[in-house]
Short mmCIF file of C-alpha atoms in Angstrom, two decimals:
data_model
loop_
_atom_site.label_atom_id
_atom_site.label_comp_id
_atom_site.label_asym_id
_atom_site.label_seq_id
_atom_site.Cartn_x
_atom_site.Cartn_y
_atom_site.Cartn_z
CA UNK A 1 32.77 14.55 51.96
CA UNK A 2 29.30 15.39 50.66
CA UNK A 3 30.63 15.62 47.05
CA UNK A 4 32.36 12.26 47.52
CA UNK A 5 29.27 10.60 48.86
CA UNK A 6 27.24 11.96 45.98
CA UNK A 7 29.84 10.70 43.47
CA UNK A 8 29.76 7.29 45.09
CA UNK A 9 25.93 7.15 44.92
CA UNK A 10 25.91 8.06 41.26
CA UNK A 11 28.56 5.38 40.51
CA UNK A 12 26.55 2.78 42.42
CA UNK A 13 23.44 3.79 40.60
CA UNK A 14 25.05 3.39 37.13
CA UNK A 15 26.65 0.13 38.14
CA UNK A 16 23.39 -1.26 39.47
CA UNK A 17 21.66 -0.45 36.15
CA UNK A 18 24.52 -2.07 34.20
CA UNK A 19 24.24 -5.19 36.33
CA UNK A 20 20.44 -5.21 36.00
CA UNK A 21 20.71 -4.89 32.17
CA UNK A 22 23.13 -7.85 32.05
CA UNK A 23 21.01 -10.02 34.34
CA UNK A 24 17.80 -9.15 32.48
CA UNK A 25 19.24 -9.48 28.93
CA UNK A 26 17.98 -12.58 27.21
CA UNK A 27 20.41 -15.08 25.67
CA UNK A 28 19.21 -15.09 22.05
CA UNK A 29 21.64 -17.77 20.99
CA UNK A 30 20.39 -20.16 23.73
CA UNK A 31 16.72 -19.34 22.83
CA UNK A 32 17.36 -20.34 19.19
CA UNK A 33 19.70 -23.20 20.20
CA UNK A 34 22.51 -22.13 17.96
CA UNK A 35 26.20 -21.31 18.56
CA UNK A 36 27.58 -17.77 18.50
CA UNK A 37 29.30 -18.64 15.16
CA UNK A 38 26.04 -19.80 13.51
CA UNK A 39 25.39 -18.45 10.01
CA UNK A 40 22.35 -16.46 9.01
CA UNK A 41 20.91 -19.51 7.32
CA UNK A 42 21.40 -21.65 10.41
CA UNK A 43 19.61 -18.96 12.47
CA UNK A 44 16.70 -19.06 10.01
CA UNK A 45 16.51 -22.77 10.00
CA UNK A 46 16.47 -22.97 13.74
CA UNK A 47 13.75 -20.32 14.00
CA UNK A 48 11.55 -22.11 11.44
CA UNK A 49 11.78 -25.38 13.28
CA UNK A 50 11.16 -23.92 16.72
CA UNK A 51 8.29 -21.65 15.56
CA UNK A 52 6.23 -24.71 14.68
CA UNK A 53 6.97 -26.28 18.09
CA UNK A 54 6.43 -23.19 20.27
CA UNK A 55 3.45 -21.51 18.56
CA UNK A 56 0.82 -20.64 21.31
CA UNK A 57 -1.93 -22.30 19.26
CA UNK A 58 -0.05 -25.55 19.66
CA UNK A 59 0.66 -25.16 23.37
CA UNK A 60 -2.61 -24.13 24.83
CA UNK A 61 -1.83 -25.86 28.08
CA UNK A 62 1.38 -23.90 28.66
CA UNK A 63 0.69 -20.53 30.38
CA UNK A 64 4.19 -19.28 29.27
CA UNK A 65 3.68 -20.18 25.58
CA UNK A 66 3.09 -16.60 24.46
CA UNK A 67 6.25 -15.33 26.19
CA UNK A 68 8.37 -18.18 24.83
CA UNK A 69 7.06 -17.41 21.35
CA UNK A 70 7.77 -13.71 21.69
CA UNK A 71 11.32 -14.47 22.95
CA UNK A 72 11.85 -16.64 19.90
CA UNK A 73 10.71 -13.86 17.52
CA UNK A 74 12.93 -11.30 19.27
CA UNK A 75 15.91 -13.64 19.13
CA UNK A 76 15.37 -14.21 15.36
CA UNK A 77 14.90 -10.62 14.59
CA UNK A 78 18.25 -9.60 16.25
CA UNK A 79 20.43 -12.54 15.15
CA UNK A 80 19.19 -12.59 11.49
CA UNK A 81 20.18 -8.88 11.07
CA UNK A 82 23.95 -8.43 10.83
CA UNK A 83 23.94 -4.95 12.30
CA UNK A 84 21.68 -5.78 15.25
CA UNK A 85 23.64 -8.91 15.84
CA UNK A 86 26.99 -7.12 16.01
CA UNK A 87 25.38 -4.64 18.59
CA UNK A 88 23.94 -7.58 20.65
CA UNK A 89 27.31 -9.37 20.65
CA UNK A 90 29.02 -6.17 21.84
CA UNK A 91 26.82 -5.14 24.72
CA UNK A 92 23.62 -7.17 24.81
CA UNK A 93 19.91 -6.65 24.19
CA UNK A 94 19.68 -3.24 25.76
CA UNK A 95 22.17 -1.82 23.19
CA UNK A 96 19.94 -3.13 20.39
CA UNK A 97 16.83 -1.40 22.04
CA UNK A 98 18.72 1.91 22.47
CA UNK A 99 19.88 1.91 18.90
CA UNK A 100 16.56 1.40 17.25
CA UNK A 101 14.95 -1.45 19.03
CA UNK A 102 13.10 -4.57 17.97
CA UNK A 103 9.57 -5.74 18.18
CA UNK A 104 8.47 -8.32 20.69
CA UNK A 105 5.30 -9.59 19.02
CA UNK A 106 6.84 -12.66 17.44
CA UNK A 107 3.96 -12.95 14.92
CA UNK A 108 5.39 -10.54 12.29
CA UNK A 109 8.39 -12.79 11.86
CA UNK A 110 6.24 -15.93 11.97
CA UNK A 111 4.01 -14.59 9.15
CA UNK A 112 7.06 -13.94 6.88
CA UNK A 113 7.82 -17.64 7.13
CA UNK A 114 4.37 -19.27 7.09
CA UNK A 115 1.85 -16.57 5.88
CA UNK A 116 -0.94 -14.56 7.66
CA UNK A 117 -2.85 -17.54 8.85
CA UNK A 118 0.07 -19.72 10.02
CA UNK A 119 -0.62 -23.43 9.52
CA UNK A 120 -3.01 -26.00 10.80
CA UNK A 121 -2.11 -27.92 13.94
CA UNK A 122 -4.78 -30.61 13.32
CA UNK A 123 -7.36 -29.84 16.04
CA UNK A 124 -9.82 -32.30 14.66
CA UNK A 125 -12.44 -31.11 12.22
CA UNK A 126 -14.78 -28.13 12.07
CA UNK A 127 -17.27 -29.33 14.65
CA UNK A 128 -20.16 -29.21 12.12
CA UNK A 129 -19.77 -25.59 11.31
CA UNK A 130 -20.55 -24.15 7.92
CA UNK A 131 -17.52 -24.38 5.69
CA UNK A 132 -15.79 -21.03 5.27
CA UNK A 133 -15.45 -19.77 1.75
CA UNK A 134 -11.84 -19.51 0.47
CA UNK A 135 -10.16 -17.69 -2.35
CA UNK A 136 -8.17 -19.53 -4.95
CA UNK A 137 -4.62 -20.62 -4.44
CA UNK A 138 -1.78 -18.91 -6.28
CA UNK A 139 0.70 -21.46 -7.73
CA UNK A 140 4.13 -20.12 -8.78
CA UNK A 141 7.24 -21.89 -9.98
CA UNK A 142 10.30 -21.19 -7.78
CA UNK A 143 13.57 -21.75 -9.81
CA UNK A 144 16.33 -22.95 -7.55
CA UNK A 145 19.92 -24.13 -8.15
CA UNK A 146 21.35 -27.59 -7.47
CA UNK A 147 23.74 -25.83 -5.06
CA UNK A 148 20.76 -24.61 -3.01
CA UNK A 149 19.09 -27.96 -3.06
CA UNK A 150 22.38 -29.65 -1.94
CA UNK A 151 23.21 -27.20 1.00
CA UNK A 152 19.84 -25.69 1.68
CA UNK A 153 19.16 -21.96 1.62
CA UNK A 154 16.68 -19.16 2.45
CA UNK A 155 15.51 -16.82 -0.22
CA UNK A 156 13.35 -13.60 0.15
CA UNK A 157 10.57 -13.07 -2.31
CA UNK A 158 8.40 -9.91 -2.66
CA UNK A 159 4.78 -10.67 -2.98
CA UNK A 160 1.92 -8.16 -3.68
CA UNK A 161 -1.11 -9.25 -1.72
CA UNK A 162 -4.65 -7.69 -1.99
CA UNK A 163 -5.77 -6.94 1.62
CA UNK A 164 -9.34 -6.04 2.58
CA UNK A 165 -9.77 -2.57 3.99
CA UNK A 166 -12.99 -0.88 5.37
CA UNK A 167 -15.04 1.10 2.88
CA UNK A 168 -18.18 3.22 2.93
CA UNK A 169 -21.62 1.65 2.89
CA UNK A 170 -22.72 -1.90 3.26
CA UNK A 171 -23.01 -4.98 1.02
CA UNK A 172 -24.80 -8.26 0.73
CA UNK A 173 -22.79 -11.08 2.16
CA UNK A 174 -22.91 -14.73 3.29
CA UNK A 175 -25.62 -15.31 0.77
CA UNK A 176 -27.25 -18.80 0.93
CA UNK A 177 -30.29 -20.77 -0.24
CA UNK A 178 -32.87 -21.34 2.52
CA UNK A 179 -36.33 -23.06 2.53
CA UNK A 180 -39.17 -20.70 3.16
CA UNK A 181 -42.92 -21.23 3.47
CA UNK A 182 -45.31 -19.03 1.56
CA UNK A 183 -49.08 -18.95 2.10
CA UNK A 184 -51.11 -19.19 -1.10
CA UNK A 185 -54.54 -19.00 0.37
CA UNK A 186 -56.60 -20.38 3.23
CA UNK A 187 -54.97 -23.65 4.26
CA UNK A 188 -52.70 -23.55 1.28
CA UNK A 189 -48.86 -23.28 1.72
CA UNK A 190 -45.93 -23.74 -0.65
CA UNK A 191 -42.27 -24.55 0.36
CA UNK A 192 -39.68 -23.00 -1.86
CA UNK A 193 -35.99 -22.05 -1.90
CA UNK A 194 -35.03 -18.49 -1.55
CA UNK A 195 -31.64 -16.63 -1.44
CA UNK A 196 -31.03 -15.04 1.94
CA UNK A 197 -28.13 -12.61 2.50
CA UNK A 198 -26.73 -10.72 5.51
CA UNK A 199 -25.82 -7.04 5.51
CA UNK A 200 -22.01 -6.63 6.00
CA UNK A 201 -19.78 -3.55 6.13
CA UNK A 202 -18.40 -2.79 2.66
CA UNK A 203 -14.72 -3.46 1.97
CA UNK A 204 -12.13 -2.57 -0.70
CA UNK A 205 -8.99 -4.50 -1.67
CA UNK A 206 -5.67 -2.68 -1.44
CA UNK A 207 -2.38 -4.25 -2.71
CA UNK A 208 0.27 -4.51 0.04
CA UNK A 209 3.81 -5.60 -0.55
CA UNK A 210 4.92 -8.55 1.52
CA UNK A 211 8.39 -10.01 2.04
CA UNK A 212 8.28 -13.74 2.57
CA UNK A 213 11.16 -16.05 3.67
CA UNK A 214 11.28 -19.24 1.62
CA UNK A 215 13.28 -22.11 2.93
CA UNK A 216 14.85 -24.33 0.29
CA UNK A 217 15.46 -27.45 2.24
CA UNK A 218 18.35 -29.80 1.52
CA UNK A 219 17.34 -32.72 -0.81
CA UNK A 220 13.98 -31.23 -2.04
CA UNK A 221 12.89 -32.44 -5.41
CA UNK A 222 11.16 -30.96 -8.35
CA UNK A 223 7.41 -30.62 -7.79
CA UNK A 224 7.69 -30.26 -3.99
CA UNK A 225 6.00 -27.15 -2.55
CA UNK A 226 6.36 -24.54 0.11
CA UNK A 227 2.98 -23.23 1.09
CA UNK A 228 2.26 -19.84 2.61
CA UNK A 229 -1.24 -19.94 4.11
CA UNK A 230 -3.48 -16.95 3.40
CA UNK A 231 -1.19 -15.35 0.86
CA UNK A 232 -3.30 -16.32 -2.15
CA UNK A 233 -6.24 -14.73 -3.85
CA UNK A 234 -8.76 -12.99 -1.51
CA UNK A 235 -12.34 -13.90 -0.96
CA UNK A 236 -14.76 -11.10 0.00
CA UNK A 237 -16.85 -13.35 2.27
CA UNK A 238 -14.16 -15.74 3.50
CA UNK A 239 -10.49 -16.39 3.85
CA UNK A 240 -7.82 -15.91 1.22
CA UNK A 241 -6.35 -18.85 -0.60
CA UNK A 242 -2.69 -19.94 -0.21
CA UNK A 243 0.47 -19.15 -2.07
CA UNK A 244 2.04 -22.39 -3.30
CA UNK A 245 5.72 -22.20 -4.47
CA UNK A 246 6.63 -25.26 -6.54
CA UNK A 247 10.29 -26.22 -6.67
CA UNK A 248 11.92 -26.35 -10.12
CA UNK A 249 15.55 -26.95 -10.65
CA UNK A 250 17.51 -24.85 -13.10
CA UNK A 251 19.82 -26.75 -15.51
CA UNK A 252 23.39 -27.14 -14.11
CA UNK A 253 26.50 -26.98 -16.35
CA UNK A 254 28.23 -29.94 -14.66
CA UNK A 255 25.67 -32.16 -12.91
CA UNK A 256 22.37 -33.83 -13.69
CA UNK A 257 20.17 -35.11 -10.80
CA UNK A 258 18.20 -38.30 -10.96
CA UNK A 259 16.58 -39.09 -7.60
CA UNK A 260 19.28 -38.69 -5.07
CA UNK A 261 22.05 -39.58 -7.55
CA UNK A 262 24.15 -37.15 -9.47
CA UNK A 263 25.57 -37.70 -12.93
CA UNK A 264 28.44 -36.01 -14.67
CA UNK A 265 30.78 -36.53 -17.60
CA UNK A 266 34.60 -36.26 -17.74
CA UNK A 267 36.56 -36.15 -20.94
CA UNK A 268 40.13 -37.38 -20.78
CA UNK A 269 42.86 -37.52 -23.41
CA UNK A 270 43.73 -40.72 -25.19
CA UNK A 271 47.04 -40.77 -23.38
CA UNK A 272 45.32 -40.60 -19.92
CA UNK A 273 42.78 -43.17 -21.10
CA UNK A 274 45.73 -45.61 -21.78
CA UNK A 275 48.09 -44.93 -18.90
CA UNK A 276 45.63 -43.79 -16.15
CA UNK A 277 45.08 -40.40 -14.54
CA UNK A 278 44.09 -38.60 -11.26
CA UNK A 279 41.86 -35.52 -11.04
CA UNK A 280 39.49 -33.60 -8.76
CA UNK A 281 35.89 -32.81 -9.58
CA UNK A 282 34.58 -29.72 -7.72
CA UNK A 283 31.25 -30.52 -5.88
CA UNK A 284 28.22 -28.38 -5.35
CA UNK A 285 29.36 -27.15 -1.95
CA UNK A 286 32.97 -26.61 -3.14
CA UNK A 287 34.62 -29.78 -1.73
CA UNK A 288 36.69 -31.94 -4.13
CA UNK A 289 35.81 -35.39 -5.25
CA UNK A 290 38.99 -37.31 -6.08
CA UNK A 291 38.94 -39.56 -9.21
CA UNK A 292 41.72 -42.13 -9.60
CA UNK A 293 42.00 -44.34 -12.61
CA UNK A 294 45.08 -46.68 -12.95
CA UNK A 295 43.75 -48.90 -15.67
CA UNK A 296 42.83 -48.46 -19.36
CA UNK A 297 39.64 -46.33 -19.79
CA UNK A 298 37.30 -47.10 -22.65
CA UNK A 299 34.70 -44.53 -23.92
CA UNK A 300 31.56 -44.78 -21.76
CA UNK A 301 33.26 -46.29 -18.73
CA UNK A 302 31.68 -45.33 -15.47
CA UNK A 303 33.04 -44.61 -11.95
CA UNK A 304 30.62 -44.68 -9.05
CA UNK A 305 31.51 -42.59 -5.93
CA UNK A 306 29.34 -43.73 -3.03
CA UNK A 307 27.85 -41.01 -0.85
CA UNK A 308 28.76 -38.07 -3.15
CA UNK A 309 25.31 -37.54 -4.57
CA UNK A 310 22.45 -35.41 -3.20
CA UNK A 311 21.17 -35.51 0.36
CA UNK A 312 18.11 -37.51 1.02
CA UNK A 313 15.12 -35.13 1.75
CA UNK A 314 13.69 -37.35 4.61
CA UNK A 315 17.12 -38.02 6.15
CA UNK A 316 19.89 -35.54 5.27
CA UNK A 317 22.46 -37.98 6.77
CA UNK A 318 21.92 -40.15 3.75
CA UNK A 319 23.39 -39.26 0.30
CA UNK A 320 23.07 -40.64 -3.15
CA UNK A 321 25.97 -41.64 -5.45
CA UNK A 322 27.90 -39.64 -7.97
CA UNK A 323 28.17 -41.52 -11.26
CA UNK A 324 31.04 -40.25 -13.53
CA UNK A 325 30.87 -41.24 -17.21
CA UNK A 326 34.28 -41.05 -18.90
CA UNK A 327 34.66 -39.93 -22.49
CA UNK A 328 37.94 -40.19 -24.49
CA UNK A 329 39.18 -37.43 -26.79
CA UNK A 330 41.23 -38.79 -29.65
CA UNK A 331 43.96 -36.77 -31.30
CA UNK A 332 42.78 -34.83 -34.40
CA UNK A 333 46.14 -34.78 -36.17
CA UNK A 334 47.26 -37.78 -38.24
CA UNK A 335 50.10 -40.03 -37.20
CA UNK A 336 53.36 -40.57 -39.19
CA UNK A 337 54.04 -44.04 -40.43
CA UNK A 338 56.81 -44.43 -37.94
CA UNK A 339 54.49 -43.60 -35.02
CA UNK A 340 51.85 -46.00 -36.38
CA UNK A 341 54.40 -48.81 -36.35
CA UNK A 342 55.48 -48.00 -32.78
CA UNK A 343 51.83 -48.00 -31.58
CA UNK A 344 51.27 -51.43 -33.17
CA UNK A 345 54.42 -52.66 -31.47
CA UNK A 346 53.46 -51.24 -28.07
CA UNK A 347 49.79 -52.45 -28.11
CA UNK A 348 50.56 -55.77 -29.79
CA UNK A 349 46.91 -56.22 -30.67
CA UNK A 350 45.36 -58.01 -33.56
CA UNK A 351 42.58 -56.36 -35.62
CA UNK A 352 39.08 -56.94 -34.24
CA UNK A 353 36.44 -56.39 -36.93
CA UNK A 354 33.41 -57.89 -35.23
CA UNK A 355 30.01 -56.94 -36.63
CA UNK A 356 27.05 -57.40 -34.29
CA UNK A 357 23.67 -55.99 -33.13
CA UNK A 358 24.72 -53.55 -30.34
CA UNK A 359 21.20 -52.32 -29.68
CA UNK A 360 20.23 -55.83 -28.43
CA UNK A 361 23.43 -56.45 -26.58
CA UNK A 362 24.87 -59.16 -28.79
#
């Protein structure tokens, strides 16, 4: 009986721990506001949006802001990692912690999206304080594909950043020009400018490798920037500059973008040009755009497919148009006299030898 009682106690102890783990486990999908089938890019997009809304610096009146932000970072860290996500889906947060864990700070993840100094929440000026010196911005071109600009994407870039580390000795810092009074003799004084410096601990700059998550947003255009605050050139007496990634679209083999419209060319045979044709154009995300032509096609004819262009950056529910220019490929081999006569009979068309100024539209 004693053995049975001990066995029952152990079973109840294990069961209570299991129930406690389930109850205390956080719902990471709910925290990020995504479904359990969400892709990694959807997880990243949800985190980037919520991180701006829930950052403690933006919610100073909310006593739970820090906790919410930490929950958000933990949710992202697990769901953006395929291995941790599989463990979480199998047996919850405790399994992830037992198999290697995850950090709860929330700020490491945030920095990978926005940089070391986050971003400004617009708290209204510097209050008359002396302007802080800042290092130069680093401006880099980020080459992206039309496919990424159509559907959106996240890319990781590796960035070597000089970081200030303590060093031996001291140095002059915060140097500035101040007015000082110097006595030249009895009752004689002179006002003059003099450089005044503080004594600061010495520092040295060490290069550290950073991995940054860059969001390529749907509909972005060439020249738009993604800015990482504090990831630029350092300043020994101030803050580092920013890293500015400028969007640049790589040439595409099928499409050309102008604004929100896409342009492409389709070459058809002379036969199809005369009798009509049907075809599918593969779009940037893989869906097919159906082209149907049931009348004669002349070289340079255009077909406009409404809503099949690029998404609008400000409103991704709006799309530009796809403009298809049709080219006609004529046969290269000569025709027999018999076939020439048959074509004349079928077309029943008189010669048109009109000479005009085409450049002016006459």
